[in-house]
């Protein structure tokens, strides 16, 4: 299977060549083999599948009908990939999917114990398997099921299927699963395989008054997938995973028409086979879906070149209880009143199901190069990013980690293979801290990713490094840059490791004008530390941030926050209180409610304050018109 | 009720034992703020001048006035030069030496609460600190810097009035010891305000030094706390409101004197004998002061108050989100209310932590007995009052294991210049004035100096008795025992006296309940559901309490009478004080004993109160007053006039 890491085997020229395509075909075969086995296994477990009309022609894709077979049911990502401390007490990352897979990380233990005051002796293991008896029996709407059967749409009320689609990846959701606690779950799962299937489902849902919750990649971190407790109707999870085909590619206009259930990495890989890419790479792209991106206003790491999702979409088709909403042409821009796409983008599944999207595509860039810059302190780093944004010369990606995160990144350095390498590392460290006088407790690092044709990349690189030098930045090599981006993909796995040892944590984000970036970062980090202390957290928390996107008028800031919860009776509650306080602090410092995670149910309480009463009223009246029965009743956003 | 108070340490003890010179030259390594941005005083100026805020205002002023931006910038730079301090350690060392000598001569001891110092040390490291001392004497800020030097704390920069700067040499010395000078009034001057606020904020944001200023704005001549000003408080809070600082620690400091250096000076000033202009020669003449005994001095560093926790739930900081932060914004109505409330609270903390000496009790009793008291009965009553004060939470420094009569005679000795003691009889009286050829008017003034000096000691304990005393007075004048009647009277008195005493606006119910609680606990009152009843034994306490406020009531009545009887015409504000003074003088010569009505402070407060209560109307800014309804036609005025 092609994964994130192999997609990015850095710094090599990437040309669409015939051998590449052949390689992919070959992989596809393997993939098919795997899925087939998975399917068999599901059947052999022998659940009663009265309602299972699962299609047999399973399509290629990273995520399949029964996702739980290759993915964790109570943690992040693939079942075979996880961090653990081996018998020698060394950290390692299992599996074969990532660059880090199979490697020993010698300094992680010390960092982990030192940062959190955690101890490998104190374990807090998760319940190993789903306790299916804890799942409430489904509240089925029989007439709806009858009609659905007649329409030939795949469906299931298998408890495992239902539990898997009842949550996103908020801390409280995963924590409860690890403890074996299961709350309200959907009563049933349906798998439409195309736009017209969705139309049928929505029509039947309206007819029988059933609540629909669209489910894409399941990577939500806003409680968006949680079933509302007050919902009394039958809740049906509408899993879009089977709508995962690229329907056409238009090389003249550089657009592709894609079904919305496609998972990010599949979309990218399949386009790559034709020599194209979308360039949309949110950190969750291994698992998140196109429809989910549209529904939450997703942002990709390389938005500086390709744009965020709202810049990438040309046409959206969405099925609502009122019917299908779409534009009549593929014109690149239009002046036809408020853009109806903006009712859909960020609607978080409250209005309907996005079924098909026409997206911009680009030829695969010829050349990619990572880079990194070390700054003496965070202030200088932010000043540099601001200057880069002012000159509008940001590389595909530019991110600035603070000191804590820099040290965190260091803890993830794999064992060095040769004495020479370790000598070289020592020398680098000596140069930066002793010769250049950077304080290791203040320095911070920016990671860079350049893309384009070779000549231009090198030129661009020089321009950025020149700016960095004006702010005291020192080029710190490609390797550091690449490790920085890797951190993004493995950090979610790291949370699972933490949770095995009484450490819980989460990330959250905001966007903020340039002049407030520093103040906001400092105040929010400090607020977290203070709130933890006041709420009886025994050890100082990890409270760290990075600037992950630059815009003309501001930046996106991403926070990580984790703490050791030993001695707390209700750690999740403490966690939620602290996160709540942190969000209050963000808003008080001129930050937005969310840059790309969305509102869901987690941040609903601040919506009115964020968009004004009139704004909220406008959104509500749209909902009222489009979905008067509240069929799309996940109660997000409004 | 009695809180556990911190222990005090006498810092002069060490000074008397070791070399002052070595002390002045010792290694000074203050604890520093962890977010400190190191910068020199000279750099500070350029940071301020180049700040976005000041640049913005300069452009604005220049476009409004038509002057070139260079011209306005130049002006800003001059303002800054006039204002800025240039804190130098060497000057501090000089002061450390000379002040050690001076303090040792003036005071028996200078007592500081060590725990407060430790708390301050902690606070200084965490967040920028603002020191808010009470202001009773010129000594205050010299002492503050001296103490911080002694305890290895960062030296403060102090907002001082411009009047000091006119003192040759001394002004510059103060500047070098961290004082920066601000004009007394610059209301409309945008540029001045911008330079000033940016200067203070820059120092705060960079953690340059603790900022010190006096909430009361000026020295209190009466030893009562003054109604706080909120301008500077707003400036030091704004960096928090705008998210530029995570928090700011406000540290109220209460400085009290057993005997105030400026004692008779203040009394004379209140009586209209003009205050000598601050001048170096004046200071040298004041050397005489050095030869007298001023007893002990107390400095209590209160708990740091976090602006963040003060503002929690009261200030919505996102109101600053939509305007670039360098553009000055007038504080919103909410913010105004918050600032005033915070300022009052801080002053009340100052009051509560003010150390009181036995003499303030004695002074209270002597003022209530103008004909004097026998020593034995004075001792007895002082003891009674001591217990009452302690029950009301007074921070009384009463010597342990000493007979009450002993304590009383010690206090009398220290303040003998205000008293005459003969044959065991104590009376307030003029002592050091030659008895030759004084006109009756002069005699009144001499006596008034004594009374007002003595009153300044009684005033120190007023905050302890204030609320119960208002209640006692309200009960006397109320028509019934009904709780709401009494409350109405209480509320009215509270309104009348809110310029006179520290009464947080909006706290009237709380104050009423506090007063009821204290008196109930003392067994003076019984508070039933709808009624308030005096206990059999409560009479003496109530009588004492209401007579505590009597001089003020009398004073207000005098002002009232003057307004009713003497003027029907418009009156200019300038004429008001001399006119009331001569009116009061006439009354005293006719046998009335309302000496405190001669105090210009009381007269001003009364006028302000009548203006606020709309019994008097201001006709035109600064010039005319038109008096309406002076005949008590306003129903709320009845209680006052009823007692005339």
XYZ file of C-alpha atoms in Angstrom, chain B residues 91-565:
475
model
C 22.059 57.683 42.762
C 20.181 54.948 44.529
C 23.335 54.114 46.435
C 23.694 57.761 47.410
C 20.126 57.758 48.662
C 20.630 54.455 50.401
C 23.402 56.091 52.384
C 21.803 59.422 53.182
C 18.357 58.045 53.810
C 19.769 55.483 56.211
C 21.160 58.340 58.227
C 17.949 60.325 58.006
C 15.603 57.460 58.770
C 17.601 56.485 61.798
C 17.233 59.983 63.173
C 13.580 60.372 62.347
C 12.133 57.016 63.193
C 12.433 54.601 66.039
C 11.759 51.783 63.631
C 10.687 51.131 60.088
C 8.662 47.947 60.073
C 8.078 45.896 56.957
C 6.101 42.697 56.577
C 8.596 40.118 55.371
C 5.994 37.800 53.923
C 4.808 40.652 51.770
C 8.344 41.060 50.487
C 8.537 37.373 49.701
C 5.229 37.514 47.855
C 6.506 40.485 45.925
C 9.678 38.635 45.025
C 7.535 35.877 43.583
C 5.229 38.280 41.790
C 8.087 40.240 40.256
C 9.368 37.150 38.496
C 6.036 36.064 37.101
C 4.461 39.148 35.628
C 5.153 42.867 35.373
C 4.398 44.526 38.673
C 2.663 47.774 39.527
C 3.237 49.101 43.031
C 0.398 51.096 44.508
C 1.428 52.694 47.774
C -0.825 54.888 49.850
C 0.298 58.501 49.905
C 0.519 60.381 53.161
C 3.951 61.961 53.013
C 6.823 62.898 50.742
C 8.667 60.127 52.510
C 6.514 57.504 50.797
C 8.308 57.022 47.551
C 11.767 57.534 48.940
C 10.958 54.837 51.423
C 9.587 52.515 48.753
C 12.741 52.671 46.659
C 14.851 52.357 49.768
C 13.016 49.206 50.807
C 13.163 47.589 47.408
C 16.895 48.266 47.317
C 17.233 46.759 50.778
C 15.436 43.583 49.801
C 17.154 43.118 46.453
C 14.020 43.792 44.481
C 14.042 45.640 41.173
C 13.928 49.409 41.679
C 10.660 50.993 40.667
C 10.041 53.850 38.307
C 7.720 56.325 39.932
C 5.097 58.583 38.467
C 5.639 61.922 40.204
C 3.941 65.284 39.919
C 5.664 68.003 37.946
C 5.945 70.245 41.030
C 8.976 68.268 42.155
C 10.812 69.011 39.008
C 10.940 72.688 39.769
C 13.118 71.910 42.765
C 16.610 72.478 41.480
C 18.992 69.613 41.846
C 16.541 67.590 43.953
C 14.301 67.150 40.932
C 17.227 65.772 38.982
C 18.232 63.550 41.877
C 14.753 62.126 42.008
C 14.841 61.610 38.257
C 18.035 59.648 38.615
C 16.473 57.573 41.319
C 13.635 56.539 39.026
C 11.023 59.275 39.194
C 9.368 60.361 35.962
C 7.399 63.544 35.903
C 3.909 64.146 34.692
C 1.987 67.349 34.367
C -0.876 67.759 36.765
C -3.420 68.341 34.051
C -3.212 67.569 30.386
C -6.775 66.474 29.738
C -7.098 67.658 26.176
C -3.520 67.263 25.041
C -3.579 64.196 22.809
C 0.130 64.182 22.137
C 1.042 64.465 25.783
C -1.306 61.659 26.711
C 0.090 59.457 23.931
C 3.706 60.029 24.962
C 2.900 59.483 28.581
C 0.804 56.351 28.169
C 3.195 54.811 25.669
C 6.105 55.511 27.973
C 4.451 53.752 30.885
C 3.205 50.871 28.758
C 6.570 50.307 27.138
C 8.209 49.995 30.527
C 5.497 47.640 31.653
C 5.502 45.468 28.538
C 9.255 45.076 28.517
C 9.264 44.408 32.225
C 11.741 47.267 32.500
C 10.946 47.945 36.141
C 8.008 47.876 38.495
C 5.819 50.912 37.866
C 4.908 52.818 40.986
C 2.181 55.373 41.249
C -0.295 56.699 43.739
C -3.888 55.724 43.151
C -4.970 58.686 45.233
C -3.122 61.015 42.873
C -1.741 63.227 45.585
C -0.800 63.187 49.235
C -3.814 62.983 51.446
C -3.687 66.015 53.724
C -6.265 64.539 56.029
C -4.881 60.983 56.260
C -8.156 59.709 54.911
C -7.790 57.790 51.686
C -8.726 59.900 48.722
C -11.117 58.919 45.973
C -8.854 57.042 43.555
C -8.019 58.244 40.077
C -8.339 55.742 37.250
C -6.252 57.272 34.434
C -2.964 55.609 35.218
C -4.685 52.438 36.306
C -6.220 52.228 32.858
C -2.815 52.684 31.259
C -1.243 49.854 33.209
C -4.211 47.553 32.626
C -4.537 48.153 28.921
C -1.606 45.946 27.900
C -3.486 43.120 29.555
C -6.816 44.027 27.957
C -5.146 44.085 24.555
C -3.386 40.777 25.114
C 0.092 42.278 25.088
C 0.728 40.880 28.542
C -0.583 37.700 30.063
C -1.161 39.413 33.346
C -0.143 42.354 35.484
C 0.311 42.127 39.228
C -0.968 45.064 41.228
C 0.560 45.290 44.673
C -1.181 47.617 47.093
C 1.200 48.930 49.725
C 0.022 50.578 52.915
C 2.426 53.019 54.485
C 1.506 54.397 57.856
C 3.273 56.763 60.213
C 2.988 56.952 63.934
C 3.588 60.654 63.563
C 3.441 62.310 60.183
C 6.284 64.612 59.238
C 3.991 67.089 57.510
C 1.383 66.990 60.298
C 0.971 70.693 61.111
C 1.883 71.676 57.576
C -1.165 69.832 56.311
C -3.420 71.384 58.934
C -2.254 74.849 57.962
C -2.755 74.087 54.320
C -6.302 72.912 54.987
C -6.950 76.133 56.826
C -5.879 78.131 53.819
C -2.404 79.053 54.912
C -0.752 78.416 51.548
C 1.570 75.493 51.114
C 5.150 76.571 50.569
C 6.209 75.893 47.011
C 8.486 72.890 46.735
C 11.959 74.323 46.656
C 15.363 73.131 47.614
C 15.871 75.956 50.084
C 12.521 75.082 51.637
C 13.724 71.561 52.013
C 16.890 72.689 53.703
C 14.901 74.829 56.110
C 12.892 71.818 56.960
C 15.956 70.271 58.530
C 14.488 71.125 61.889
C 12.202 68.211 61.241
C 15.171 65.895 61.604
C 15.605 66.633 65.262
C 12.193 65.371 66.290
C 10.920 61.938 67.148
C 8.424 60.510 64.706
C 7.939 57.145 66.311
C 7.594 54.161 64.052
C 6.732 53.754 60.457
C 4.992 50.738 58.956
C 5.045 49.459 55.434
C 2.736 46.612 54.579
C 3.066 44.987 51.169
C -0.335 43.518 50.353
C -1.093 40.402 48.359
C -0.512 40.933 44.659
C -3.800 41.392 42.834
C -3.844 39.886 39.376
C -5.472 42.141 36.801
C -6.505 39.017 34.936
C -8.499 37.670 37.842
C -9.945 41.108 38.598
C -11.149 41.431 35.030
C -12.459 37.901 34.735
C -16.057 38.008 33.626
C -16.076 41.812 33.714
C -14.056 42.801 30.706
C -14.691 41.272 27.323
C -11.255 41.496 25.815
C -12.478 40.732 22.321
C -13.798 44.294 22.169
C -10.216 45.165 21.183
C -10.158 42.687 18.284
C -11.467 44.925 15.550
C -9.136 47.875 15.801
C -5.374 47.775 15.334
C -3.973 47.919 18.806
C -1.842 50.997 18.255
C -4.885 53.158 17.657
C -5.853 54.717 20.979
C -9.338 53.819 22.107
C -11.361 55.549 24.773
C -12.275 53.029 27.442
C -15.828 51.758 27.014
C -18.473 52.331 29.664
C -17.914 48.785 30.938
C -14.218 49.347 31.211
C -14.781 52.605 33.028
C -16.971 50.968 35.579
C -14.478 48.165 35.996
C -11.579 50.572 36.470
C -13.396 52.587 39.067
C -14.501 49.493 40.906
C -10.986 48.046 40.841
C -9.503 51.327 42.028
C -11.883 51.477 44.976
C -11.126 47.912 45.901
C -7.427 48.523 45.813
C -7.748 51.581 48.016
C -9.827 49.586 50.442
C -7.096 46.965 50.569
C -4.640 49.759 51.316
C -6.896 50.958 54.120
C -7.347 47.528 55.605
C -3.618 46.901 55.723
C -2.807 50.220 57.280
C -1.173 49.664 60.670
C -2.801 51.728 63.393
C -1.128 52.856 66.608
C -2.851 53.319 69.994
C -2.640 57.060 69.466
C -5.348 57.004 66.785
C -7.763 55.648 69.394
C -6.725 58.311 71.861
C -7.036 61.028 69.232
C -10.555 59.825 68.431
C -11.533 60.050 72.075
C -9.913 63.433 72.647
C -11.728 64.908 69.665
C -15.031 63.687 71.031
C -14.250 65.322 74.368
C -13.143 68.866 73.626
C -13.086 69.662 77.339
C -10.589 66.925 77.950
C -10.502 63.745 79.973
C -8.924 62.446 83.120
C -5.988 60.190 82.455
C -7.608 57.251 84.147
C -10.851 57.533 82.269
C -8.940 58.093 79.036
C -7.079 54.855 79.638
C -10.291 53.060 80.416
C -12.084 54.349 77.345
C -9.081 53.661 75.135
C -9.108 50.076 76.271
C -12.812 49.825 75.483
C -12.267 51.361 72.081
C -9.364 49.057 71.413
C -11.605 46.045 71.794
C -14.260 47.561 69.609
C -11.703 48.384 66.899
C -10.244 44.893 67.025
C -13.687 43.374 66.744
C -14.254 45.462 63.634
C -11.044 44.147 62.132
C -8.674 47.042 62.719
C -4.999 46.306 62.117
C -3.931 47.672 65.481
C -0.351 47.487 66.641
C -0.835 47.362 70.380
C 2.262 46.563 72.422
C 2.026 43.163 74.083
C 2.205 42.775 77.843
C 1.892 46.438 78.651
C -0.676 48.041 80.873
C -3.133 50.182 79.040
C -2.249 53.275 81.047
C 1.368 52.736 80.120
C 0.544 52.575 76.442
C -1.591 55.683 76.699
C 1.064 57.745 78.403
C 3.684 56.664 75.861
C 1.431 57.809 73.036
C 0.688 61.074 74.789
C 4.386 61.689 75.175
C 5.052 61.262 71.480
C 2.268 63.662 70.564
C 2.746 66.091 73.444
C 2.875 69.099 71.123
C -0.861 68.700 70.525
C -1.836 68.329 74.159
C -1.838 69.917 77.481
C -1.621 67.619 80.455
C -2.158 69.071 83.863
C -3.125 67.388 87.085
C -4.010 64.166 85.381
C -6.276 65.952 82.931
C -5.597 65.703 79.199
C -6.900 68.169 76.685
C -6.168 69.061 73.100
C -4.647 72.476 73.106
C -2.215 74.846 71.577
C 1.183 74.396 73.146
C 3.898 76.126 71.253
C 2.289 79.433 70.358
C 3.342 82.425 72.404
C 0.332 83.671 74.271
C 0.918 87.299 73.353
C -1.654 89.424 71.666
C -3.566 87.031 69.570
C -6.820 88.140 68.068
C -9.777 85.833 68.718
C -9.603 84.820 65.049
C -5.976 83.849 65.370
C -6.738 81.886 68.498
C -9.415 79.987 66.640
C -6.962 79.192 63.878
C -4.324 78.027 66.343
C -6.841 75.768 67.997
C -8.030 74.571 64.576
C -4.492 73.544 63.666
C -4.427 71.333 66.727
C -7.862 69.909 66.043
C -7.153 69.192 62.392
C -3.775 67.636 63.231
C -5.464 65.433 65.733
C -8.264 64.673 63.291
C -5.713 63.416 60.804
C -4.945 60.630 63.285
C -8.559 59.856 63.971
C -9.110 59.728 60.209
C -6.717 56.815 59.956
C -9.145 54.571 61.787
C -12.319 55.929 60.219
C -12.466 53.173 57.629
C -12.857 50.665 60.473
C -15.844 52.437 62.010
C -17.301 53.972 58.899
C -19.986 51.463 57.972
C -21.270 50.782 61.482
C -21.161 54.519 62.150
C -23.291 55.263 59.114
C -25.725 52.656 60.353
C -25.750 54.128 63.842
C -26.445 57.550 62.407
C -29.143 56.211 60.113
C -30.844 54.576 63.091
C -30.801 57.813 65.027
C -32.458 59.748 62.270
C -34.838 57.081 61.022
C -38.488 57.406 61.933
C -38.885 53.784 62.810
C -36.985 50.588 63.421
C -38.099 49.198 60.114
C -35.203 47.748 58.210
C -35.976 49.490 54.951
C -36.306 52.850 56.717
C -32.946 52.392 58.299
C -31.501 51.223 55.006
C -32.848 54.298 53.218
C -31.220 56.536 55.771
C -28.007 54.553 55.524
C -28.042 54.747 51.782
C -28.676 58.468 51.852
C -25.805 59.121 54.235
C -23.620 56.896 52.147
C -24.441 58.972 49.103
C -23.806 62.229 50.916
C -20.424 61.090 52.188
C -19.164 59.242 49.164
C -16.749 62.042 48.326
C -15.514 62.079 51.860
C -14.831 58.391 52.426
C -13.958 55.337 50.363
C -17.328 53.836 49.602
C -17.346 51.671 46.497
C -20.171 52.774 44.235
C -22.741 50.033 43.986
C -21.739 48.332 47.200
C -24.443 49.906 49.305
C -26.318 46.707 50.170
C -23.097 44.935 50.923
C -21.953 47.780 53.161
C -25.264 47.796 54.969
C -25.061 44.092 55.614
C -21.492 44.380 56.782
C -22.481 47.114 59.237
C -25.395 45.050 60.540
C -23.200 42.010 60.878
C -20.489 43.826 62.827
C -22.898 45.484 65.207
C -24.864 42.313 65.688
C -21.722 40.401 66.477
C -20.861 43.028 69.052
C -24.270 42.592 70.641
C -25.258 46.162 69.852
C -28.108 45.351 67.538
C -30.561 42.654 66.829
C -31.372 42.359 63.177
C -34.735 40.760 62.692
C -36.469 40.034 59.446
C -38.001 43.468 59.044
C -36.653 45.375 61.980
C -33.417 46.480 63.486
C -33.533 46.811 67.246
C -30.957 48.256 69.563
C -29.906 45.994 72.414
C -30.036 47.270 75.961
C -26.262 47.391 76.206
C -25.759 48.882 72.768
C -26.384 52.497 73.568
C -22.828 53.554 74.356
C -21.403 51.922 71.255
C -23.980 53.522 69.000
C -23.457 56.891 70.629
C -19.735 56.586 70.151
C -20.096 55.527 66.524
C -22.405 58.296 65.510
C -20.257 60.885 67.192
C -17.307 59.612 65.155
C -18.999 61.049 62.114
C -20.426 64.082 63.891
C -17.689 66.497 62.852
C -18.366 65.656 59.232
C -22.082 66.016 59.572
C -21.571 69.318 61.350
C -19.203 70.449 58.664
C -21.665 69.588 55.905
C -24.376 71.396 57.833
C -22.201 74.477 58.020
C -21.685 74.386 54.274
C -25.386 73.843 53.818
C -26.265 76.723 56.075
C -23.848 78.928 54.294
C -25.438 78.074 50.976
C -28.926 78.618 52.333
C -28.409 81.669 54.412
